[in-house]
């Protein structure tokens, strides 16, 4: 998945009101207000002075002329902060059969109603195979070592999705929770039980109930984002320090 226009570098001044951030463009020194497409905690990705990459737009209907897409990390790594991009990456990967566990499905339907007032990210279908219900979660938290963690804050909605997938698994259909690690400096995933113990418990119940847990890395650059290699999911640690 390629960005529509080339990204430009800036320095973050502050992120506020969930969907807004102020930044200074490196090329001109101009201070601009940008759209932050991430309502989450963004732990470790919003420190003042962080080098970030913005996507400019010329849409007259948009009040803000820049959208925040990535944060630059140590060692030349990147994190995608736009929560809308991972689903696009996964859709592209599904259509190209790049996810081995789901490569036998040729029909990919996004945003299909299921559960209680929910829409599954993707419903996969193929003659002779049970339908596969796939939920996608973007992972951006890393607190130590090379391990990504999910979630970065309490997510009742995320726990609800796990419960609904568990019910799907009981019907005989495939229920899949797919975690896309949206940063390039991790090679495994674990649940952040200290940040949301209810989600970690729901994860264990769902996995024991037949929900398939998949995790994939991503490749991120200033030109685009794509799926990477499969990653392992490890047990949740205890007493992990909190990052802000």
PDB file of C-alpha atoms in Angstrom:
ATOM      1  CA  UNK A   1       0.000   0.000   0.000  1.00  0.00           C
ATOM      2  CA  UNK A   2       1.561   3.256  -1.147  1.00  0.00           C
ATOM      3  CA  UNK A   3       0.889   6.697   0.277  1.00  0.00           C
ATOM      4  CA  UNK A   4      -1.040   8.900  -2.137  1.00  0.00           C
ATOM      5  CA  UNK A   5       1.502  11.712  -1.935  1.00  0.00           C
ATOM      6  CA  UNK A   6       5.155  11.790  -0.744  1.00  0.00           C
ATOM      7  CA  UNK A   7       5.532  12.292   2.999  1.00  0.00           C
ATOM      8  CA  UNK A   8       7.333  15.296   4.437  1.00  0.00           C
ATOM      9  CA  UNK A   9       9.328  15.363   7.705  1.00  0.00           C
ATOM     10  CA  UNK A  10       8.375  17.463  10.725  1.00  0.00           C
ATOM     11  CA  UNK A  11       9.024  17.693  14.458  1.00  0.00           C
ATOM     12  CA  UNK A  12       6.164  17.053  16.824  1.00  0.00           C
ATOM     13  CA  UNK A  13       5.288  19.881  19.208  1.00  0.00           C
ATOM     14  CA  UNK A  14       2.361  18.199  20.904  1.00  0.00           C
ATOM     15  CA  UNK A  15      -0.565  15.887  20.296  1.00  0.00           C
ATOM     16  CA  UNK A  16      -3.898  16.915  21.843  1.00  0.00           C
ATOM     17  CA  UNK A  17      -7.690  16.491  21.669  1.00  0.00           C
ATOM     18  CA  UNK A  18      -7.133  12.938  20.362  1.00  0.00           C
ATOM     19  CA  UNK A  19      -7.237  13.895  16.682  1.00  0.00           C
ATOM     20  CA  UNK A  20      -4.987  16.953  16.522  1.00  0.00           C
ATOM     21  CA  UNK A  21      -1.258  17.619  16.692  1.00  0.00           C
ATOM     22  CA  UNK A  22       1.005  20.618  16.197  1.00  0.00           C
ATOM     23  CA  UNK A  23       4.275  20.186  14.359  1.00  0.00           C
ATOM     24  CA  UNK A  24       7.074  22.169  12.733  1.00  0.00           C
ATOM     25  CA  UNK A  25       7.872  21.403   9.100  1.00  0.00           C
ATOM     26  CA  UNK A  26      11.573  20.678   8.717  1.00  0.00           C
ATOM     27  CA  UNK A  27      11.779  22.208   5.249  1.00  0.00           C
ATOM     28  CA  UNK A  28      10.408  25.658   6.125  1.00  0.00           C
ATOM     29  CA  UNK A  29      10.177  25.927   9.916  1.00  0.00           C
ATOM     30  CA  UNK A  30       6.452  26.605   9.581  1.00  0.00           C
ATOM     31  CA  UNK A  31       4.257  25.505  12.479  1.00  0.00           C
ATOM     32  CA  UNK A  32       1.192  23.585  11.306  1.00  0.00           C
ATOM     33  CA  UNK A  33      -1.766  21.822  12.890  1.00  0.00           C
ATOM     34  CA  UNK A  34      -2.197  18.308  11.503  1.00  0.00           C
ATOM     35  CA  UNK A  35      -4.794  15.565  11.663  1.00  0.00           C
ATOM     36  CA  UNK A  36      -3.814  12.734  14.016  1.00  0.00           C
ATOM     37  CA  UNK A  37      -5.754   9.644  12.794  1.00  0.00           C
ATOM     38  CA  UNK A  38      -5.321   7.764  16.056  1.00  0.00           C
ATOM     39  CA  UNK A  39      -7.621   8.216  19.077  1.00  0.00           C
ATOM     40  CA  UNK A  40      -5.628   5.788  21.234  1.00  0.00           C
ATOM     41  CA  UNK A  41      -3.028   6.262  23.931  1.00  0.00           C
ATOM     42  CA  UNK A  42      -0.083   6.170  21.471  1.00  0.00           C
ATOM     43  CA  UNK A  43       2.288   5.264  24.306  1.00  0.00           C
ATOM     44  CA  UNK A  44       5.899   5.969  23.385  1.00  0.00           C
ATOM     45  CA  UNK A  45       5.035   7.638  20.065  1.00  0.00           C
ATOM     46  CA  UNK A  46       3.953  11.164  21.018  1.00  0.00           C
ATOM     47  CA  UNK A  47       6.940  12.648  22.869  1.00  0.00           C
ATOM     48  CA  UNK A  48       7.615  16.300  22.115  1.00  0.00           C
ATOM     49  CA  UNK A  49      10.330  16.643  19.489  1.00  0.00           C
ATOM     50  CA  UNK A  50       9.700  13.259  17.863  1.00  0.00           C
ATOM     51  CA  UNK A  51      10.490  13.272  14.158  1.00  0.00           C
ATOM     52  CA  UNK A  52       7.256  12.490  12.330  1.00  0.00           C
ATOM     53  CA  UNK A  53       6.215  12.178   8.698  1.00  0.00           C
ATOM     54  CA  UNK A  54       3.187  13.952   7.298  1.00  0.00           C
ATOM     55  CA  UNK A  55       1.133  13.420   4.165  1.00  0.00           C
ATOM     56  CA  UNK A  56       0.119  16.712   2.525  1.00  0.00           C
ATOM     57  CA  UNK A  57      -3.144  17.129   0.675  1.00  0.00           C
ATOM     58  CA  UNK A  58      -4.702  19.740  -1.616  1.00  0.00           C
ATOM     59  CA  UNK A  59      -8.316  18.860  -0.856  1.00  0.00           C
ATOM     60  CA  UNK A  60     -10.230  22.111  -0.451  1.00  0.00           C
ATOM     61  CA  UNK A  61     -12.838  20.322   1.655  1.00  0.00           C
ATOM     62  CA  UNK A  62     -10.274  19.469   4.325  1.00  0.00           C
ATOM     63  CA  UNK A  63      -9.463  22.126   6.883  1.00  0.00           C
ATOM     64  CA  UNK A  64      -6.151  20.524   7.814  1.00  0.00           C
ATOM     65  CA  UNK A  65      -3.619  20.233   4.994  1.00  0.00           C
ATOM     66  CA  UNK A  66      -1.460  17.540   6.580  1.00  0.00           C
ATOM     67  CA  UNK A  67      -2.162  14.089   7.984  1.00  0.00           C
ATOM     68  CA  UNK A  68       0.242  12.393  10.411  1.00  0.00           C
ATOM     69  CA  UNK A  69       1.192   8.969   9.053  1.00  0.00           C
ATOM     70  CA  UNK A  70       4.373   7.684  10.747  1.00  0.00           C
ATOM     71  CA  UNK A  71       6.704   8.333  13.662  1.00  0.00           C
ATOM     72  CA  UNK A  72      10.440   7.829  13.252  1.00  0.00           C
ATOM     73  CA  UNK A  73      12.037   5.491  15.806  1.00  0.00           C
ATOM     74  CA  UNK A  74      15.589   4.778  16.903  1.00  0.00           C
ATOM     75  CA  UNK A  75      17.804   2.838  14.524  1.00  0.00           C
ATOM     76  CA  UNK A  76      16.012   3.938  11.365  1.00  0.00           C
ATOM     77  CA  UNK A  77      12.763   2.204  12.277  1.00  0.00           C
ATOM     78  CA  UNK A  78       9.237   3.520  11.778  1.00  0.00           C
ATOM     79  CA  UNK A  79       5.827   3.171  13.398  1.00  0.00           C
ATOM     80  CA  UNK A  80       2.538   3.773  11.589  1.00  0.00           C
ATOM     81  CA  UNK A  81       0.223   5.844  13.776  1.00  0.00           C
ATOM     82  CA  UNK A  82      -2.676   5.970  11.284  1.00  0.00           C
ATOM     83  CA  UNK A  83      -5.207   3.392  12.508  1.00  0.00           C
ATOM     84  CA  UNK A  84      -6.922   3.361   9.113  1.00  0.00           C
ATOM     85  CA  UNK A  85      -3.918   2.022   7.203  1.00  0.00           C
ATOM     86  CA  UNK A  86      -3.502  -1.493   8.723  1.00  0.00           C
ATOM     87  CA  UNK A  87      -6.860  -2.664   7.332  1.00  0.00           C
ATOM     88  CA  UNK A  88      -5.794  -1.467   3.887  1.00  0.00           C
ATOM     89  CA  UNK A  89      -2.531  -3.365   4.253  1.00  0.00           C
ATOM     90  CA  UNK A  90      -4.335  -6.549   5.319  1.00  0.00           C
ATOM     91  CA  UNK A  91      -6.889  -6.254   2.512  1.00  0.00           C
ATOM     92  CA  UNK A  92      -4.090  -5.964  -0.013  1.00  0.00           C
ATOM     93  CA  UNK A  93      -2.317  -8.946   1.548  1.00  0.00           C
ATOM     94  CA  UNK A  94      -5.497 -11.063   1.483  1.00  0.00           C
ATOM     95  CA  UNK A  95      -6.132 -10.274  -2.168  1.00  0.00           C
ATOM     96  CA  UNK A  96      -2.527 -11.190  -3.008  1.00  0.00           C
ATOM     97  CA  UNK A  97      -2.637 -14.403  -0.907  1.00  0.00           C
ATOM     98  CA  UNK A  98       0.250 -13.162   1.245  1.00  0.00           C
ATOM     99  CA  UNK A  99      -1.179 -14.552   4.510  1.00  0.00           C
ATOM    100  CA  UNK A 100      -0.478 -18.269   4.312  1.00  0.00           C
ATOM    101  CA  UNK A 101      -3.129 -19.295   6.860  1.00  0.00           C
ATOM    102  CA  UNK A 102      -5.830 -17.587   4.762  1.00  0.00           C
ATOM    103  CA  UNK A 103      -4.429 -17.968   1.259  1.00  0.00           C
ATOM    104  CA  UNK A 104      -7.078 -20.474   0.093  1.00  0.00           C
ATOM    105  CA  UNK A 105      -9.870 -17.884   0.215  1.00  0.00           C
ATOM    106  CA  UNK A 106     -10.604 -15.946  -2.974  1.00  0.00           C
ATOM    107  CA  UNK A 107     -13.589 -13.858  -1.855  1.00  0.00           C
ATOM    108  CA  UNK A 108     -12.799 -10.984   0.495  1.00  0.00           C
ATOM    109  CA  UNK A 109     -15.690  -8.900   1.841  1.00  0.00           C
ATOM    110  CA  UNK A 110     -14.902  -5.971   4.171  1.00  0.00           C
ATOM    111  CA  UNK A 111     -17.133  -4.634   6.942  1.00  0.00           C
ATOM    112  CA  UNK A 112     -19.741  -7.410   7.182  1.00  0.00           C
ATOM    113  CA  UNK A 113     -22.274  -7.282  10.042  1.00  0.00           C
ATOM    114  CA  UNK A 114     -21.954  -9.939  12.747  1.00  0.00           C
ATOM    115  CA  UNK A 115     -22.251 -10.341  16.505  1.00  0.00           C
ATOM    116  CA  UNK A 116     -24.108  -7.664  18.450  1.00  0.00           C
ATOM    117  CA  UNK A 117     -24.047  -4.443  16.478  1.00  0.00           C
ATOM    118  CA  UNK A 118     -20.547  -5.132  15.149  1.00  0.00           C
ATOM    119  CA  UNK A 119     -18.948  -5.409  11.733  1.00  0.00           C
ATOM    120  CA  UNK A 120     -16.153  -7.861  11.157  1.00  0.00           C
ATOM    121  CA  UNK A 121     -13.201  -6.349   9.309  1.00  0.00           C
ATOM    122  CA  UNK A 122     -13.165  -9.089   6.680  1.00  0.00           C
ATOM    123  CA  UNK A 123     -15.380 -12.043   5.822  1.00  0.00           C
ATOM    124  CA  UNK A 124     -13.569 -14.585   3.650  1.00  0.00           C
ATOM    125  CA  UNK A 125     -15.403 -17.173   1.572  1.00  0.00           C
ATOM    126  CA  UNK A 126     -14.435 -20.046  -0.699  1.00  0.00           C
ATOM    127  CA  UNK A 127     -16.352 -23.048  -1.999  1.00  0.00           C
ATOM    128  CA  UNK A 128     -15.657 -26.112   0.115  1.00  0.00           C
ATOM    129  CA  UNK A 129     -14.249 -24.112   3.044  1.00  0.00           C
ATOM    130  CA  UNK A 130     -15.899 -22.699   6.166  1.00  0.00           C
ATOM    131  CA  UNK A 131     -16.277 -18.933   6.113  1.00  0.00           C
ATOM    132  CA  UNK A 132     -13.498 -17.089   7.916  1.00  0.00           C
ATOM    133  CA  UNK A 133     -14.274 -14.050  10.082  1.00  0.00           C
ATOM    134  CA  UNK A 134     -11.169 -11.890  10.431  1.00  0.00           C
ATOM    135  CA  UNK A 135     -10.708  -9.022  12.884  1.00  0.00           C
ATOM    136  CA  UNK A 136      -7.616  -6.830  12.539  1.00  0.00           C
ATOM    137  CA  UNK A 137      -5.835  -5.000  15.356  1.00  0.00           C
ATOM    138  CA  UNK A 138      -2.955  -2.584  14.849  1.00  0.00           C
ATOM    139  CA  UNK A 139      -0.155  -2.914  17.423  1.00  0.00           C
ATOM    140  CA  UNK A 140       2.098   0.075  18.119  1.00  0.00           C
ATOM    141  CA  UNK A 141       3.269  -0.411  21.724  1.00  0.00           C
ATOM    142  CA  UNK A 142       6.833  -1.528  22.537  1.00  0.00           C
ATOM    143  CA  UNK A 143       8.201  -1.097  26.050  1.00  0.00           C
ATOM    144  CA  UNK A 144      11.358  -3.183  26.144  1.00  0.00           C
ATOM    145  CA  UNK A 145      13.338  -5.676  24.133  1.00  0.00           C
ATOM    146  CA  UNK A 146      12.014  -6.640  20.720  1.00  0.00           C
ATOM    147  CA  UNK A 147       8.463  -7.430  21.837  1.00  0.00           C
ATOM    148  CA  UNK A 148       5.344  -5.578  20.735  1.00  0.00           C
ATOM    149  CA  UNK A 149       2.393  -5.461  23.140  1.00  0.00           C
ATOM    150  CA  UNK A 150      -1.354  -5.088  22.805  1.00  0.00           C
ATOM    151  CA  UNK A 151      -3.369  -3.174  23.845  1.00  0.00           C
ATOM    152  CA  UNK A 152      -1.803   0.141  24.882  1.00  0.00           C
ATOM    153  CA  UNK A 153      -4.843   1.125  26.964  1.00  0.00           C
ATOM    154  CA  UNK A 154      -8.121  -0.366  28.162  1.00  0.00           C
ATOM    155  CA  UNK A 155     -10.224  -1.483  25.187  1.00  0.00           C
ATOM    156  CA  UNK A 156     -13.677  -2.821  25.988  1.00  0.00           C
ATOM    157  CA  UNK A 157     -14.429  -2.783  22.257  1.00  0.00           C
ATOM    158  CA  UNK A 158     -11.452  -5.050  21.649  1.00  0.00           C
ATOM    159  CA  UNK A 159     -12.593  -7.485  24.341  1.00  0.00           C
ATOM    160  CA  UNK A 160     -16.075  -7.486  22.795  1.00  0.00           C
ATOM    161  CA  UNK A 161     -14.581  -8.488  19.447  1.00  0.00           C
ATOM    162  CA  UNK A 162     -12.820 -11.417  21.116  1.00  0.00           C
ATOM    163  CA  UNK A 163     -16.063 -12.566  22.715  1.00  0.00           C
ATOM    164  CA  UNK A 164     -17.924 -12.312  19.401  1.00  0.00           C
ATOM    165  CA  UNK A 165     -15.208 -14.246  17.578  1.00  0.00           C
ATOM    166  CA  UNK A 166     -15.461 -16.944  20.239  1.00  0.00           C
ATOM    167  CA  UNK A 167     -19.161 -17.284  19.459  1.00  0.00           C
ATOM    168  CA  UNK A 168     -18.360 -17.502  15.735  1.00  0.00           C
ATOM    169  CA  UNK A 169     -15.858 -20.311  16.397  1.00  0.00           C
ATOM    170  CA  UNK A 170     -18.586 -22.275  18.185  1.00  0.00           C
ATOM    171  CA  UNK A 171     -20.694 -22.282  15.011  1.00  0.00           C
ATOM    172  CA  UNK A 172     -17.990 -24.122  13.066  1.00  0.00           C
ATOM    173  CA  UNK A 173     -16.817 -21.122  11.047  1.00  0.00           C
ATOM    174  CA  UNK A 174     -13.235 -19.919  11.301  1.00  0.00           C
ATOM    175  CA  UNK A 175     -12.716 -17.016  13.692  1.00  0.00           C
ATOM    176  CA  UNK A 176      -9.420 -15.171  13.296  1.00  0.00           C
ATOM    177  CA  UNK A 177      -7.860 -12.346  15.300  1.00  0.00           C
ATOM    178  CA  UNK A 178      -5.041 -10.897  13.225  1.00  0.00           C
ATOM    179  CA  UNK A 179      -2.581  -8.541  14.913  1.00  0.00           C
ATOM    180  CA  UNK A 180      -0.519  -6.373  12.580  1.00  0.00           C
ATOM    181  CA  UNK A 181       2.544  -4.970  14.337  1.00  0.00           C
ATOM    182  CA  UNK A 182       2.614  -1.465  12.891  1.00  0.00           C
ATOM    183  CA  UNK A 183       6.224  -0.745  13.792  1.00  0.00           C
ATOM    184  CA  UNK A 184       9.407  -2.212  12.369  1.00  0.00           C
ATOM    185  CA  UNK A 185      11.484  -2.848  15.505  1.00  0.00           C
ATOM    186  CA  UNK A 186       9.671  -5.914  16.933  1.00  0.00           C
ATOM    187  CA  UNK A 187       9.738  -9.626  16.174  1.00  0.00           C
ATOM    188  CA  UNK A 188       7.141 -11.030  18.588  1.00  0.00           C
ATOM    189  CA  UNK A 189       3.905 -10.060  20.339  1.00  0.00           C
ATOM    190  CA  UNK A 190       2.450 -10.480  23.812  1.00  0.00           C
ATOM    191  CA  UNK A 191      -0.629  -9.196  25.602  1.00  0.00           C
ATOM    192  CA  UNK A 192      -0.159  -6.174  27.896  1.00  0.00           C
ATOM    193  CA  UNK A 193      -1.995  -7.709  30.837  1.00  0.00           C
ATOM    194  CA  UNK A 194      -0.948  -4.922  33.198  1.00  0.00           C
ATOM    195  CA  UNK A 195      -2.589  -2.256  31.012  1.00  0.00           C
ATOM    196  CA  UNK A 196      -5.820  -4.161  30.366  1.00  0.00           C
ATOM    197  CA  UNK A 197      -6.180  -7.390  32.379  1.00  0.00           C
ATOM    198  CA  UNK A 198      -9.726  -7.931  31.088  1.00  0.00           C
ATOM    199  CA  UNK A 199      -8.516  -7.955  27.497  1.00  0.00           C
ATOM    200  CA  UNK A 200      -5.698 -10.376  28.333  1.00  0.00           C
ATOM    201  CA  UNK A 201      -8.233 -12.700  29.998  1.00  0.00           C
ATOM    202  CA  UNK A 202     -10.581 -12.418  27.013  1.00  0.00           C
ATOM    203  CA  UNK A 203      -7.642 -13.276  24.746  1.00  0.00           C
ATOM    204  CA  UNK A 204      -6.933 -16.479  26.681  1.00  0.00           C
ATOM    205  CA  UNK A 205     -10.607 -17.480  26.682  1.00  0.00           C
ATOM    206  CA  UNK A 206     -10.927 -16.807  22.954  1.00  0.00           C
ATOM    207  CA  UNK A 207      -7.801 -18.772  22.095  1.00  0.00           C
ATOM    208  CA  UNK A 208      -8.969 -21.701  24.217  1.00  0.00           C
ATOM    209  CA  UNK A 209     -12.379 -21.404  22.536  1.00  0.00           C
ATOM    210  CA  UNK A 210     -11.027 -21.935  19.042  1.00  0.00           C
ATOM    211  CA  UNK A 211     -10.231 -18.398  17.865  1.00  0.00           C
ATOM    212  CA  UNK A 212      -7.127 -18.447  15.687  1.00  0.00           C
ATOM    213  CA  UNK A 213      -4.529 -15.896  16.802  1.00  0.00           C
ATOM    214  CA  UNK A 214      -2.266 -14.629  14.025  1.00  0.00           C
ATOM    215  CA  UNK A 215       0.406 -11.953  14.109  1.00  0.00           C
ATOM    216  CA  UNK A 216       2.339 -10.386  11.259  1.00  0.00           C
ATOM    217  CA  UNK A 217       5.061  -7.795  11.051  1.00  0.00           C
ATOM    218  CA  UNK A 218       4.895  -4.856   8.667  1.00  0.00           C
ATOM    219  CA  UNK A 219       7.352  -2.980   6.523  1.00  0.00           C
ATOM    220  CA  UNK A 220       7.034   0.799   6.726  1.00  0.00           C
ATOM    221  CA  UNK A 221       8.853   3.501   4.787  1.00  0.00           C
ATOM    222  CA  UNK A 222       8.256   7.033   3.576  1.00  0.00           C
ATOM    223  CA  UNK A 223       6.566   5.655   0.469  1.00  0.00           C
ATOM    224  CA  UNK A 224       4.182   3.076   1.902  1.00  0.00           C
ATOM    225  CA  UNK A 225       3.389   0.143   4.156  1.00  0.00           C
ATOM    226  CA  UNK A 226       3.027  -3.576   3.516  1.00  0.00           C
ATOM    227  CA  UNK A 227       2.744  -6.862   5.373  1.00  0.00           C
ATOM    228  CA  UNK A 228       5.897  -8.588   6.616  1.00  0.00           C
ATOM    229  CA  UNK A 229       6.707 -11.978   8.103  1.00  0.00           C
ATOM    230  CA  UNK A 230       4.641 -13.987  10.576  1.00  0.00           C
ATOM    231  CA  UNK A 231       5.497 -13.365  14.246  1.00  0.00           C
ATOM    232  CA  UNK A 232       5.023 -15.460  17.373  1.00  0.00           C
ATOM    233  CA  UNK A 233       2.606 -14.568  20.170  1.00  0.00           C
ATOM    234  CA  UNK A 234       4.039 -15.114  23.640  1.00  0.00           C
ATOM    235  CA  UNK A 235       2.361 -15.219  27.074  1.00  0.00           C
ATOM    236  CA  UNK A 236       1.697 -11.928  28.835  1.00  0.00           C
ATOM    237  CA  UNK A 237       4.383 -10.733  31.302  1.00  0.00           C
ATOM    238  CA  UNK A 238       3.653  -9.515  34.797  1.00  0.00           C
ATOM    239  CA  UNK A 239       4.564  -6.174  36.415  1.00  0.00           C
ATOM    240  CA  UNK A 240       5.640  -4.575  33.134  1.00  0.00           C
ATOM    241  CA  UNK A 241       6.617  -0.863  33.459  1.00  0.00           C
ATOM    242  CA  UNK A 242       4.250   1.629  31.905  1.00  0.00           C
ATOM    243  CA  UNK A 243       5.467   3.896  29.089  1.00  0.00           C
ATOM    244  CA  UNK A 244       3.888   7.280  28.387  1.00  0.00           C
TER     245      UNK A 244
END
